[in-house]
N, CA, C and O atoms as a DFTB+ gen file, in Angstrom:
696 C
 N C O
     1  1     -53.085      -2.274    -141.780
     2  2     -54.024      -1.571    -142.539
     3  2     -53.691      -0.112    -142.716
     4  3     -54.073       0.480    -143.726
     5  1     -52.986       0.497    -141.763
     6  2     -52.669       1.887    -141.860
     7  2     -51.705       2.177    -142.993
     8  3     -51.832       3.208    -143.654
     9  1     -50.762       1.315    -143.233
    10  2     -49.834       1.517    -144.409
    11  2     -50.560       1.530    -145.677
    12  3     -50.229       2.313    -146.568
    13  1     -51.567       0.678    -145.815
    14  2     -52.402       0.590    -146.997
    15  2     -53.176       1.930    -147.156
    16  3     -53.258       2.488    -148.250
    17  1     -53.731       2.416    -146.041
    18  2     -54.493       3.662    -146.124
    19  2     -53.567       4.842    -146.499
    20  3     -53.952       5.709    -147.284
    21  1     -52.388       4.866    -145.950
    22  2     -51.467       5.960    -146.310
    23  2     -51.066       5.899    -147.770
    24  3     -50.936       6.929    -148.432
    25  1     -50.871       4.690    -148.267
    26  2     -50.520       4.523    -149.640
    27  2     -51.608       4.822    -150.627
    28  3     -51.367       5.506    -151.622
    29  1     -52.797       4.330    -150.384
    30  2     -53.976       4.411    -151.217
    31  2     -54.667       5.721    -151.159
    32  3     -55.287       6.117    -152.146
    33  1     -54.603       6.423    -150.064
    34  2     -55.225       7.701    -149.864
    35  2     -56.687       7.695    -150.070
    36  3     -57.268       8.735    -150.380
    37  1     -57.347       6.512    -149.907
    38  2     -58.753       6.381    -149.997
    39  2     -59.131       5.272    -149.051
    40  3     -58.607       4.162    -149.148
    41  1     -60.049       5.564    -148.121
    42  2     -60.497       4.567    -147.192
    43  2     -61.153       3.379    -147.870
    44  3     -60.976       2.247    -147.418
    45  1     -61.915       3.603    -148.956
    46  2     -62.558       2.482    -149.624
    47  2     -61.486       1.571    -150.326
    48  3     -61.545       0.343    -150.249
    49  1     -60.562       2.201    -150.973
    50  2     -59.524       1.419    -151.683
    51  2     -58.622       0.718    -150.647
    52  3     -58.173      -0.394    -150.926
    53  1     -58.342       1.280    -149.515
    54  2     -57.555       0.725    -148.451
    55  2     -58.286      -0.553    -147.924
    56  3     -57.658      -1.587    -147.692
    57  1     -59.634      -0.444    -147.745
    58  2     -60.462      -1.482    -147.284
    59  2     -60.342      -2.653    -148.248
    60  3     -60.097      -3.787    -147.836
    61  1     -60.511      -2.377    -149.492
    62  2     -60.510      -3.475    -150.471
    63  2     -59.114      -4.156    -150.508
    64  3     -59.007      -5.382    -150.561
    65  1     -58.069      -3.333    -150.477
    66  2     -56.714      -3.920    -150.502
    67  2     -56.449      -4.754    -149.232
    68  3     -55.857      -5.829    -149.332
    69  1     -56.845      -4.318    -148.116
    70  2     -56.725      -5.045    -146.869
    71  2     -57.545      -6.335    -146.893
    72  3     -57.070      -7.367    -146.421
    73  1     -58.756      -6.297    -147.430
    74  2     -59.626      -7.451    -147.561
    75  2     -58.978      -8.488    -148.488
    76  3     -59.045      -9.690    -148.233
    77  1     -58.373      -8.019    -149.531
    78  2     -57.729      -8.971    -150.455
    79  2     -56.584      -9.650    -149.782
    80  3     -56.413     -10.861    -149.929
    81  1     -55.778      -8.902    -149.035
    82  2     -54.620      -9.526    -148.356
    83  2     -55.131     -10.589    -147.394
    84  3     -54.530     -11.658    -147.289
    85  1     -56.221     -10.321    -146.693
    86  2     -56.759     -11.275    -145.679
    87  2     -57.350     -12.496    -146.417
    88  3     -57.095     -13.641    -146.042
    89  1     -58.117     -12.238    -147.437
    90  2     -58.908     -13.325    -148.126
    91  2     -58.000     -14.087    -149.117
    92  3     -57.817     -15.298    -148.991
    93  1     -57.467     -13.404    -150.047
    94  2     -56.706     -14.057    -151.116
    95  2     -55.416     -14.704    -150.628
    96  3     -55.131     -15.850    -150.976
    97  1     -54.632     -13.984    -149.824
    98  2     -53.360     -14.465    -149.337
    99  2     -53.453     -15.411    -148.192
   100  3     -52.580     -16.256    -147.994
   101  1     -54.537     -15.273    -147.413
   102  2     -54.748     -16.157    -146.286
   103  2     -54.280     -15.572    -144.968
   104  3     -54.024     -16.337    -144.039
   105  1     -54.154     -14.256    -144.832
   106  2     -53.693     -13.668    -143.589
   107  2     -54.632     -13.883    -142.449
   108  3     -54.229     -13.828    -141.287
   109  1     -55.853     -14.121    -142.753
   110  2     -56.859     -14.326    -141.728
   111  2     -56.446     -15.349    -140.697
   112  3     -56.622     -15.163    -139.493
   113  1     -55.894     -16.434    -141.203
   114  2     -55.445     -17.582    -140.289
   115  2     -54.333     -17.147    -139.330
   116  3     -54.140     -17.796    -138.301
   117  1     -53.593     -16.068    -139.631
   118  2     -52.574     -15.709    -138.680
   119  2     -53.141     -14.982    -137.454
   120  3     -52.447     -14.799    -136.454
   121  1     -54.389     -14.579    -137.545
   122  2     -54.946     -13.744    -136.414
   123  2     -56.065     -14.447    -135.700
   124  3     -56.722     -13.854    -134.845
   125  1     -56.306     -15.741    -136.040
   126  2     -57.340     -16.449    -135.269
   127  2     -56.714     -16.840    -133.867
   128  3     -55.494     -16.809    -133.708
   129  1     -57.556     -17.197    -132.887
   130  2     -57.048     -17.571    -131.544
   131  2     -55.992     -18.647    -131.658
   132  3     -56.146     -19.633    -132.378
   133  1     -54.933     -18.432    -130.939
   134  2     -53.713     -19.291    -130.886
   135  2     -52.913     -19.266    -132.166
   136  3     -52.061     -20.130    -132.370
   137  1     -53.150     -18.338    -133.003
   138  2     -52.331     -18.041    -134.213
   139  2     -51.996     -19.342    -135.046
   140  3     -50.834     -19.711    -135.218
   141  1     -53.087     -20.007    -135.548
   142  2     -52.877     -21.363    -136.156
   143  2     -51.965     -21.229    -137.446
   144  3     -51.444     -22.255    -137.884
   145  1     -51.762     -20.110    -138.027
   146  2     -50.838     -20.047    -139.250
   147  2     -49.513     -19.584    -138.888
   148  3     -48.539     -19.870    -139.584
   149  1     -49.422     -18.849    -137.784
   150  2     -48.136     -18.294    -137.417
   151  2     -47.158     -19.303    -136.976
   152  3     -46.026     -19.279    -137.460
   153  1     -47.510     -20.240    -136.049
   154  2     -46.562     -21.259    -135.501
   155  2     -45.984     -22.146    -136.617
   156  3     -44.776     -22.375    -136.675
   157  1     -46.894     -22.656    -137.528
   158  2     -46.283     -23.477    -138.642
   159  2     -45.354     -22.655    -139.527
   160  3     -44.341     -23.182    -139.988
   161  1     -45.668     -21.341    -139.792
   162  2     -44.867     -20.514    -140.675
   163  2     -43.473     -20.336    -140.029
   164  3     -42.445     -20.449    -140.698
   165  1     -43.472     -20.055    -138.716
   166  2     -42.224     -19.922    -137.997
   167  2     -41.425     -21.176    -137.956
   168  3     -40.203     -21.118    -138.094
   169  1     -42.068     -22.356    -137.766
   170  2     -41.427     -23.615    -137.780
   171  2     -40.792     -23.881    -139.168
   172  3     -39.662     -24.356    -139.278
   173  1     -41.536     -23.567    -140.170
   174  2     -41.082     -23.794    -141.602
   175  2     -39.869     -22.958    -141.777
   176  3     -38.849     -23.441    -142.270
   177  1     -39.944     -21.637    -141.367
   178  2     -38.751     -20.769    -141.603
   179  2     -37.517     -21.318    -140.878
   180  3     -36.428     -21.321    -141.450
   181  1     -37.663     -21.772    -139.656
   182  2     -36.601     -22.346    -138.913
   183  2     -36.001     -23.606    -139.710
   184  3     -34.787     -23.704    -139.884
   185  1     -36.872     -24.522    -140.165
   186  2     -36.447     -25.638    -140.905
   187  2     -35.654     -25.206    -142.205
   188  3     -34.648     -25.822    -142.556
   189  1     -36.135     -24.152    -142.884
   190  2     -35.500     -23.654    -144.098
   191  2     -34.197     -23.007    -143.812
   192  3     -33.264     -23.104    -144.608
   193  1     -34.104     -22.329    -142.665
   194  2     -32.819     -21.764    -142.284
   195  2     -31.762     -22.893    -142.059
   196  3     -30.617     -22.780    -142.497
   197  1     -32.175     -23.950    -141.382
   198  2     -31.240     -25.048    -141.062
   199  2     -30.915     -25.699    -142.399
   200  3     -29.775     -26.134    -142.566
   201  1     -31.824     -25.802    -143.365
   202  2     -31.497     -26.464    -144.690
   203  2     -30.647     -25.572    -145.585
   204  3     -29.609     -26.015    -146.077
   205  1     -31.061     -24.326    -145.810
   206  2     -30.341     -23.463    -146.709
   207  2     -29.176     -22.629    -146.146
   208  3     -28.239     -22.241    -146.843
   209  1     -29.302     -22.391    -144.864
   210  2     -28.291     -21.441    -144.200
   211  2     -27.792     -22.074    -142.924
   212  3     -28.049     -21.537    -141.847
   213  1     -27.063     -23.231    -142.996
   214  2     -26.667     -23.911    -141.775
   215  2     -25.639     -23.062    -140.968
   216  3     -25.577     -23.211    -139.748
   217  1     -24.872     -22.219    -141.582
   218  2     -23.947     -21.350    -140.781
   219  2     -24.681     -20.346    -140.011
   220  3     -24.264     -19.972    -138.915
   221  1     -25.860     -19.849    -140.585
   222  2     -26.664     -18.883    -139.828
   223  2     -27.320     -19.622    -138.674
   224  3     -27.326     -19.118    -137.551
   225  1     -27.887     -20.835    -138.928
   226  2     -28.430     -21.622    -137.929
   227  2     -27.468     -21.906    -136.731
   228  3     -27.815     -21.791    -135.556
   229  1     -26.276     -22.273    -137.130
   230  2     -25.230     -22.589    -136.050
   231  2     -25.002     -21.250    -135.223
   232  3     -24.910     -21.312    -133.997
   233  1     -24.916     -20.104    -135.864
   234  2     -24.718     -18.832    -135.189
   235  2     -25.884     -18.562    -134.198
   236  3     -25.673     -18.201    -133.040
   237  1     -27.098     -18.751    -134.701
   238  2     -28.284     -18.519    -133.873
   239  2     -28.339     -19.492    -132.750
   240  3     -28.755     -19.138    -131.647
   241  1     -27.927     -20.732    -132.992
   242  2     -27.898     -21.763    -131.862
   243  2     -26.865     -21.359    -130.840
   244  3     -27.119     -21.448    -129.639
   245  1     -25.667     -20.902    -131.301
   246  2     -24.561     -20.516    -130.417
   247  2     -24.987     -19.335    -129.527
   248  3     -24.576     -19.244    -128.370
   249  1     -25.806     -18.445    -130.072
   250  2     -26.294     -17.322    -129.372
   251  2     -27.515     -17.593    -128.543
   252  3     -27.973     -16.737    -127.787
   253  1     -28.043     -18.793    -128.686
   254  2     -29.277     -19.221    -127.946
   255  2     -30.433     -18.375    -128.407
   256  3     -31.254     -17.934    -127.603
   257  1     -30.499     -18.144    -129.719
   258  2     -31.517     -17.263    -130.296
   259  2     -32.382     -18.099    -131.281
   260  3     -31.857     -18.720    -132.204
   261  1     -33.693     -18.097    -131.064
   262  2     -34.636     -18.809    -131.920
   263  2     -35.269     -17.837    -132.909
   264  3     -35.438     -16.646    -132.648
   265  1     -35.604     -18.405    -134.043
   266  2     -36.236     -17.592    -135.145
   267  2     -37.530     -16.924    -134.643
   268  3     -37.876     -15.826    -135.080
   269  1     -38.229     -17.586    -133.734
   270  2     -39.495     -17.101    -133.214
   271  2     -39.313     -15.657    -132.527
   272  3     -40.210     -14.814    -132.516
   273  1     -38.110     -15.486    -131.987
   274  2     -37.866     -14.196    -131.182
   275  2     -37.821     -13.001    -132.065
   276  3     -38.117     -11.903    -131.594
   277  1     -37.453     -13.139    -133.379
   278  2     -37.393     -11.940    -134.198
   279  2     -38.239     -12.022    -135.452
   280  3     -38.528     -10.973    -136.028
   281  1     -38.651     -13.169    -135.913
   282  2     -39.356     -13.266    -137.191
   283  2     -40.853     -13.269    -137.065
   284  3     -41.542     -13.145    -138.078
   285  1     -41.411     -13.409    -135.840
   286  2     -42.898     -13.427    -135.715
   287  2     -43.472     -12.142    -136.305
   288  3     -44.484     -12.198    -137.004
   289  1     -42.831     -10.934    -136.035
   290  2     -43.477      -9.705    -136.550
   291  2     -43.363      -9.627    -138.054
   292  3     -44.137      -8.879    -138.651
   293  1     -42.434     -10.358    -138.746
   294  2     -42.355     -10.309    -140.117
   295  2     -43.702     -10.876    -140.741
   296  3     -44.241     -10.352    -141.715
   297  1     -44.187     -11.989    -140.091
   298  2     -45.430     -12.600    -140.550
   299  2     -46.644     -11.797    -140.072
   300  3     -47.541     -11.556    -140.880
   301  1     -46.724     -11.370    -138.810
   302  2     -47.866     -10.719    -138.191
   303  2     -48.099      -9.369    -138.830
   304  3     -49.233      -8.893    -138.882
   305  1     -46.990      -8.715    -139.340
   306  2     -47.204      -7.352    -139.883
   307  2     -47.068      -7.376    -141.401
   308  3     -47.123      -6.315    -142.024
   309  1     -46.896      -8.517    -142.006
   310  2     -46.685      -8.647    -143.406
   311  2     -45.538      -7.777    -143.912
   312  3     -45.574      -7.199    -144.998
   313  1     -44.523      -7.722    -143.059
   314  2     -43.221      -7.138    -143.384
   315  2     -43.300      -5.551    -143.160
   316  3     -42.326      -4.856    -143.448
   317  1     -44.383      -5.035    -142.681
   318  2     -44.530      -3.554    -142.516
   319  2     -43.722      -3.020    -141.395
   320  3     -43.431      -1.825    -141.353
   321  1     -43.352      -3.858    -140.488
   322  2     -42.740      -3.292    -139.236
   323  2     -41.419      -2.513    -139.547
   324  3     -41.193      -1.450    -138.969
   325  1     -40.614      -2.998    -140.389
   326  2     -39.404      -2.275    -140.679
   327  2     -38.853      -2.313    -142.156
   328  3     -37.723      -1.886    -142.394
   329  1     -39.596      -2.788    -143.067
   330  2     -39.216      -2.821    -144.465
   331  2     -39.531      -1.441    -145.041
   332  3     -40.579      -0.870    -144.739
   333  1     -38.617      -0.891    -145.885
   334  2     -38.938       0.411    -146.564
   335  2     -40.136       0.231    -147.449
   336  3     -40.305      -0.818    -148.070
   337  1     -40.975       1.248    -147.516
   338  2     -42.225       1.143    -148.261
   339  2     -42.049       0.728    -149.664
   340  3     -42.823      -0.120    -150.106
   341  1     -41.085       1.241    -150.455
   342  2     -40.896       0.866    -151.855
   343  2     -40.711      -0.634    -151.957
   344  3     -41.385      -1.282    -152.758
   345  1     -39.806      -1.207    -151.157
   346  2     -39.509      -2.637    -151.194
   347  2     -40.770      -3.386    -150.707
   348  3     -41.169      -4.391    -151.295
   349  1     -41.380      -2.884    -149.634
   350  2     -42.573      -3.548    -149.089
   351  2     -43.645      -3.714    -150.127
   352  3     -44.219      -4.794    -150.269
   353  1     -43.926      -2.640    -150.864
   354  2     -44.948      -2.729    -151.926
   355  2     -44.630      -3.687    -153.028
   356  3     -45.545      -4.286    -153.594
   357  1     -43.368      -3.864    -153.364
   358  2     -42.925      -4.813    -154.371
   359  2     -43.197      -6.240    -153.821
   360  3     -43.677      -7.134    -154.516
   361  1     -42.853      -6.380    -152.522
   362  2     -43.063      -7.724    -151.921
   363  2     -44.539      -8.047    -151.813
   364  3     -44.937      -9.196    -152.007
   365  1     -45.360      -7.051    -151.505
   366  2     -46.808      -7.229    -151.419
   367  2     -47.358      -7.612    -152.811
   368  3     -48.213      -8.488    -152.940
   369  1     -46.840      -6.930    -153.836
   370  2     -47.244      -7.289    -155.224
   371  2     -47.079      -8.789    -155.497
   372  3     -47.942      -9.504    -156.006
   373  1     -45.858      -9.173    -155.093
   374  2     -45.513     -10.639    -155.337
   375  2     -46.445     -11.519    -154.525
   376  3     -46.924     -12.542    -155.014
   377  1     -46.704     -11.123    -153.284
   378  2     -47.638     -11.875    -152.367
   379  2     -49.054     -12.044    -153.004
   380  3     -49.663     -13.114    -152.980
   381  1     -49.504     -10.954    -153.548
   382  2     -50.839     -10.954    -154.153
   383  2     -50.823     -11.758    -155.498
   384  3     -51.783     -12.465    -155.802
   385  1     -49.780     -11.648    -156.254
   386  2     -49.631     -12.465    -157.546
   387  2     -49.598     -13.887    -157.237
   388  3     -50.273     -14.692    -157.879
   389  1     -48.813     -14.235    -156.245
   390  2     -48.669     -15.670    -155.907
   391  2     -49.770     -16.195    -154.991
   392  3     -49.878     -17.406    -154.795
   393  1     -50.587     -15.309    -154.427
   394  2     -51.728     -15.655    -153.609
   395  2     -51.149     -16.567    -152.395
   396  3     -51.708     -17.606    -152.042
   397  1     -50.049     -16.095    -151.840
   398  2     -49.401     -16.802    -150.796
   399  2     -48.481     -15.962    -149.999
   400  3     -47.948     -14.973    -150.501
   401  1     -48.261     -16.348    -148.686
   402  2     -47.349     -15.565    -147.829
   403  2     -45.885     -16.174    -148.060
   404  3     -44.981     -15.818    -147.304
   405  1     -45.662     -16.997    -148.991
   406  2     -44.359     -17.578    -149.253
   407  2     -43.278     -16.518    -149.365
   408  3     -42.144     -16.776    -148.962
   409  1     -43.578     -15.332    -149.897
   410  2     -42.628     -14.275    -150.066
   411  2     -42.050     -13.786    -148.702
   412  3     -40.888     -13.395    -148.595
   413  1     -42.936     -13.833    -147.666
   414  2     -42.486     -13.456    -146.393
   415  2     -41.424     -14.429    -145.808
   416  3     -40.474     -14.007    -145.148
   417  1     -41.609     -15.684    -146.062
   418  2     -40.598     -16.746    -145.766
   419  2     -39.361     -16.457    -146.481
   420  3     -38.283     -16.442    -145.886
   421  1     -39.476     -16.203    -147.859
   422  2     -38.317     -15.936    -148.644
   423  2     -37.582     -14.669    -148.182
   424  3     -36.352     -14.642    -148.131
   425  1     -38.348     -13.622    -147.848
   426  2     -37.737     -12.386    -147.358
   427  2     -36.972     -12.667    -146.122
   428  3     -35.840     -12.203    -145.985
   429  1     -37.556     -13.436    -145.171
   430  2     -36.843     -13.771    -143.957
   431  2     -35.462     -14.507    -144.246
   432  3     -34.431     -14.193    -143.651
   433  1     -35.519     -15.431    -145.129
   434  2     -34.310     -16.154    -145.590
   435  2     -33.342     -15.200    -146.129
   436  3     -32.157     -15.286    -145.808
   437  1     -33.800     -14.226    -146.990
   438  2     -32.875     -13.281    -147.654
   439  2     -32.300     -12.345    -146.530
   440  3     -31.104     -12.060    -146.581
   441  1     -33.056     -11.872    -145.560
   442  2     -32.562     -11.039    -144.434
   443  2     -31.423     -11.834    -143.766
   444  3     -30.325     -11.311    -143.578
   445  1     -31.683     -13.043    -143.426
   446  2     -30.670     -13.861    -142.681
   447  2     -29.439     -14.103    -143.515
   448  3     -28.325     -14.003    -143.001
   449  1     -29.601     -14.423    -144.807
   450  2     -28.451     -14.657    -145.686
   451  2     -27.605     -13.350    -145.850
   452  3     -26.377     -13.383    -145.763
   453  1     -28.267     -12.258    -146.077
   454  2     -27.504     -11.024    -146.361
   455  2     -26.930     -10.449    -145.030
   456  3     -25.936      -9.723    -145.055
   457  1     -27.538     -10.767    -143.910
   458  2     -27.089     -10.283    -142.656
   459  2     -25.914     -11.091    -142.029
   460  3     -25.192     -10.595    -141.164
   461  1     -25.763     -12.294    -142.479
   462  2     -24.810     -13.180    -141.842
   463  2     -23.420     -12.633    -141.780
   464  3     -22.786     -12.736    -140.730
   465  1     -22.897     -12.054    -142.844
   466  2     -21.512     -11.458    -142.757
   467  2     -21.338     -10.373    -141.689
   468  3     -20.239     -10.127    -141.192
   469  1     -22.472      -9.732    -141.356
   470  2     -22.452      -8.704    -140.404
   471  2     -22.579      -9.279    -138.948
   472  3     -21.864      -8.839    -138.047
   473  1     -23.515     -10.281    -138.735
   474  2     -23.840     -10.771    -137.465
   475  2     -23.004     -11.919    -136.993
   476  3     -23.105     -12.304    -135.829
   477  1     -22.199     -12.473    -137.826
   478  2     -21.478     -13.750    -137.492
   479  2     -20.560     -13.682    -136.335
   480  3     -20.217     -14.718    -135.766
   481  1     -20.112     -12.432    -135.929
   482  2     -19.276     -12.314    -134.766
   483  2     -19.990     -11.676    -133.585
   484  3     -19.384     -11.388    -132.553
   485  1     -21.313     -11.458    -133.760
   486  2     -22.133     -10.780    -132.690
   487  2     -22.468     -11.801    -131.599
   488  3     -22.484     -13.007    -131.842
   489  1     -22.732     -11.295    -130.402
   490  2     -23.228     -12.070    -129.344
   491  2     -24.737     -12.080    -129.413
   492  3     -25.290     -11.550    -130.377
   493  1     -25.442     -12.656    -128.440
   494  2     -26.919     -12.725    -128.417
   495  2     -27.502     -11.387    -128.601
   496  3     -28.281     -11.189    -129.534
   497  1     -27.155     -10.387    -127.716
   498  2     -27.858      -9.173    -127.723
   499  2     -27.655      -8.359    -129.015
   500  3     -28.599      -7.742    -129.508
   501  1     -26.480      -8.355    -129.542
   502  2     -26.223      -7.675    -130.836
   503  2     -26.905      -8.323    -132.004
   504  3     -27.436      -7.650    -132.886
   505  1     -26.888      -9.670    -132.004
   506  2     -27.538     -10.383    -133.085
   507  2     -29.042     -10.144    -133.028
   508  3     -29.676      -9.911    -134.058
   509  1     -29.617     -10.203    -131.821
   510  2     -31.027     -10.018    -131.718
   511  2     -31.407      -8.633    -132.108
   512  3     -32.377      -8.448    -132.843
   513  1     -30.677      -7.640    -131.641
   514  2     -31.024      -6.279    -132.052
   515  2     -30.859      -6.053    -133.525
   516  3     -31.677      -5.347    -134.116
   517  1     -29.890      -6.588    -134.132
   518  2     -29.710      -6.484    -135.619
   519  2     -30.838      -7.134    -136.362
   520  3     -31.325      -6.591    -137.354
   521  1     -31.272      -8.309    -135.895
   522  2     -32.345      -8.971    -136.632
   523  2     -33.719      -8.495    -136.243
   524  3     -34.691      -8.846    -136.913
   525  1     -33.846      -7.722    -135.205
   526  2     -35.094      -6.987    -134.858
   527  2     -35.242      -5.764    -135.721
   528  3     -36.342      -5.490    -136.198
   529  1     -34.154      -4.997    -135.948
   530  2     -34.384      -3.710    -136.679
   531  2     -33.137      -3.289    -137.411
   532  3     -33.243      -2.574    -138.407
   533  1     -31.941      -3.697    -136.967
   534  2     -30.681      -3.199    -137.647
   535  2     -30.572      -3.509    -139.074
   536  3     -29.958      -2.736    -139.810
   537  1     -31.143      -4.628    -139.550
   538  2     -31.029      -5.024    -140.925
   539  2     -31.749      -4.051    -141.861
   540  3     -31.504      -4.034    -143.067
   541  1     -32.641      -3.241    -141.283
   542  2     -33.379      -2.280    -142.115
   543  2     -32.805      -0.943    -142.094
   544  3     -33.333      -0.041    -142.744
   545  1     -31.709      -0.743    -141.358
   546  2     -31.039       0.582    -141.268
   547  2     -30.741       1.102    -142.625
   548  3     -30.064       0.399    -143.376
   549  1     -31.193       2.309    -143.036
   550  2     -30.995       2.794    -144.351
   551  2     -29.579       2.992    -144.745
   552  3     -29.315       3.058    -145.945
   553  1     -28.623       3.094    -143.836
   554  2     -27.274       3.265    -144.104
   555  2     -26.400       1.934    -144.047
   556  3     -25.489       1.711    -144.845
   557  1     -26.764       1.098    -143.046
   558  2     -25.952      -0.075    -142.757
   559  2     -26.645      -1.370    -142.944
   560  3     -26.047      -2.436    -142.796
   561  1     -27.946      -1.293    -143.278
   562  2     -28.816      -2.508    -143.376
   563  2     -28.661      -3.226    -144.720
   564  3     -27.897      -2.801    -145.587
   565  1     -29.410      -4.330    -144.869
   566  2     -29.310      -5.137    -146.038
   567  2     -30.519      -4.990    -147.003
   568  3     -30.696      -5.800    -147.913
   569  1     -31.304      -3.993    -146.794
   570  2     -32.456      -3.771    -147.667
   571  2     -32.256      -2.642    -148.665
   572  3     -33.160      -2.349    -149.449
   573  1     -31.125      -2.020    -148.654
   574  2     -30.854      -0.889    -149.491
   575  2     -30.947      -1.161    -150.992
   576  3     -31.422      -0.324    -151.759
   577  1     -30.474      -2.372    -151.407
   578  2     -30.486      -2.725    -152.802
   579  2     -31.682      -3.664    -153.043
   580  3     -31.571      -4.870    -152.818
   581  1     -32.809      -3.127    -153.491
   582  2     -34.023      -3.875    -153.672
   583  2     -33.817      -5.085    -154.598
   584  3     -34.230      -6.199    -154.277
   585  1     -33.169      -4.847    -155.757
   586  2     -32.937      -5.911    -156.712
   587  2     -32.210      -7.087    -156.133
   588  3     -32.625      -8.238    -156.270
   589  1     -31.086      -6.767    -155.464
   590  2     -30.300      -7.805    -154.740
   591  2     -31.113      -8.530    -153.707
   592  3     -31.004      -9.744    -153.539
   593  1     -31.904      -7.793    -153.038
   594  2     -32.720      -8.438    -151.917
   595  2     -33.741      -9.404    -152.592
   596  3     -33.843     -10.557    -152.175
   597  1     -34.456      -8.975    -153.572
   598  2     -35.515      -9.796    -154.211
   599  2     -34.813     -11.017    -154.929
   600  3     -35.313     -12.140    -154.862
   601  1     -33.677     -10.777    -155.598
   602  2     -32.954     -11.879    -156.234
   603  2     -32.499     -12.896    -155.135
   604  3     -32.569     -14.108    -155.340
   605  1     -32.066     -12.408    -154.051
   606  2     -31.631     -13.330    -152.933
   607  2     -32.837     -14.100    -152.430
   608  3     -32.750     -15.308    -152.212
   609  1     -33.922     -13.445    -152.248
   610  2     -35.181     -14.074    -151.728
   611  2     -35.561     -15.235    -152.711
   612  3     -35.876     -16.340    -152.271
   613  1     -35.525     -14.967    -154.007
   614  2     -35.913     -15.971    -154.955
   615  2     -34.868     -17.053    -155.226
   616  3     -35.125     -17.993    -155.978
   617  1     -33.690     -16.921    -154.614
   618  2     -32.686     -17.994    -154.778
   619  2     -33.070     -19.214    -153.937
   620  3     -32.497     -20.287    -154.128
   621  1     -34.010     -19.078    -153.024
   622  2     -34.339     -20.187    -152.203
   623  2     -35.607     -20.893    -152.799
   624  3     -36.695     -20.322    -152.875
   625  1     -35.392     -22.132    -153.202
   626  2     -36.490     -22.922    -153.852
   627  2     -37.002     -23.989    -152.894
   628  3     -36.243     -24.861    -152.470
   629  1     -38.251     -23.926    -152.561
   630  2     -38.839     -24.882    -151.645
   631  2     -40.348     -24.939    -151.878
   632  3     -40.967     -23.985    -152.349
   633  1     -40.912     -26.097    -151.530
   634  2     -42.373     -26.247    -151.501
   635  2     -42.829     -25.840    -150.115
   636  3     -42.311     -26.321    -149.107
   637  1     -43.826     -24.928    -150.079
   638  2     -44.394     -24.368    -148.899
   639  2     -45.252     -25.494    -148.188
   640  3     -46.003     -26.225    -148.834
   641  1     -45.100     -25.582    -146.885
   642  2     -45.920     -26.480    -146.121
   643  2     -47.242     -25.796    -145.798
   644  3     -47.297     -24.595    -145.532
   645  1     -48.310     -26.600    -145.830
   646  2     -49.584     -25.983    -145.500
   647  2     -49.745     -25.961    -143.926
   648  3     -48.840     -26.376    -143.203
   649  1     -50.860     -25.490    -143.455
   650  2     -51.045     -25.348    -142.030
   651  2     -50.935     -26.611    -141.213
   652  3     -50.819     -26.581    -139.988
   653  1     -50.975     -27.751    -141.941
   654  2     -50.915     -29.063    -141.262
   655  2     -49.523     -29.652    -141.321
   656  3     -49.309     -30.796    -140.921
   657  1     -48.590     -28.887    -141.811
   658  2     -47.211     -29.304    -141.905
   659  2     -46.886     -30.267    -143.073
   660  3     -45.844     -30.923    -143.074
   661  1     -47.790     -30.335    -144.054
   662  2     -47.559     -31.155    -145.246
   663  2     -47.119     -30.323    -146.404
   664  3     -47.723     -29.282    -146.662
   665  1     -46.083     -30.727    -147.131
   666  2     -45.620     -29.909    -148.245
   667  2     -46.667     -29.766    -149.270
   668  3     -47.332     -30.741    -149.621
   669  1     -46.841     -28.594    -149.764
   670  2     -47.789     -28.265    -150.786
   671  2     -47.199     -27.288    -151.757
   672  3     -46.711     -26.235    -151.344
   673  1     -47.224     -27.589    -153.015
   674  2     -46.644     -26.644    -154.004
   675  2     -47.577     -25.485    -154.186
   676  3     -48.794     -25.659    -154.244
   677  1     -47.020     -24.307    -154.274
   678  2     -47.829     -23.118    -154.480
   679  2     -47.321     -22.349    -155.750
   680  3     -46.202     -21.838    -155.782
   681  1     -48.159     -22.300    -156.738
   682  2     -47.716     -21.523    -157.935
   683  2     -46.561     -22.119    -158.608
   684  3     -46.167     -23.251    -158.328
   685  1     -45.989     -21.340    -159.532
   686  2     -44.879     -21.774    -160.297
   687  2     -43.588     -21.602    -159.539
   688  3     -42.590     -22.225    -159.899
   689  1     -43.562     -20.791    -158.513
   690  2     -42.299     -20.500    -157.811
   691  2     -42.039     -21.508    -156.631
   692  3     -41.287     -21.173    -155.716
   693  1     -42.604     -22.638    -156.640
   694  2     -42.492     -23.588    -155.615
   695  2     -41.017     -24.094    -155.466
   696  3     -40.736     -24.934    -154.611
């Protein structure tokens, strides 16, 4: 909510924007007891990494690193944790237009795909550190080129699973 307040410079406008994220996009379910939307989202991301990025999955497996260890904050913070504001607001626009958190999953896949050439020789600790925050480094990270990042994110085509684990098409970008 703070990032919205900083950007909007109006408490009323920030409240409306935050409410829309919670209501329209469905973020409310991420914060209910036992995080009923978080666990399926992380499971889906893991399955999609295995499907689209098998070399990344092999590397994560070799390092004994699970997606849950670094990707949970992407969903719980709607990417605010370490994405630059300009890119973040573009991704939020997409999220609001699509009325879905699917862009967070796509952003996660893009981070992993673009990071793989860098992390492929790293051990557990270096891989974990890079996927926690290094990917967002303004000089060495993978978020510097917004167009490349968004194009990479949209190169992954999949039907999003609903909270019950059943595939459900969302919008035109399924």
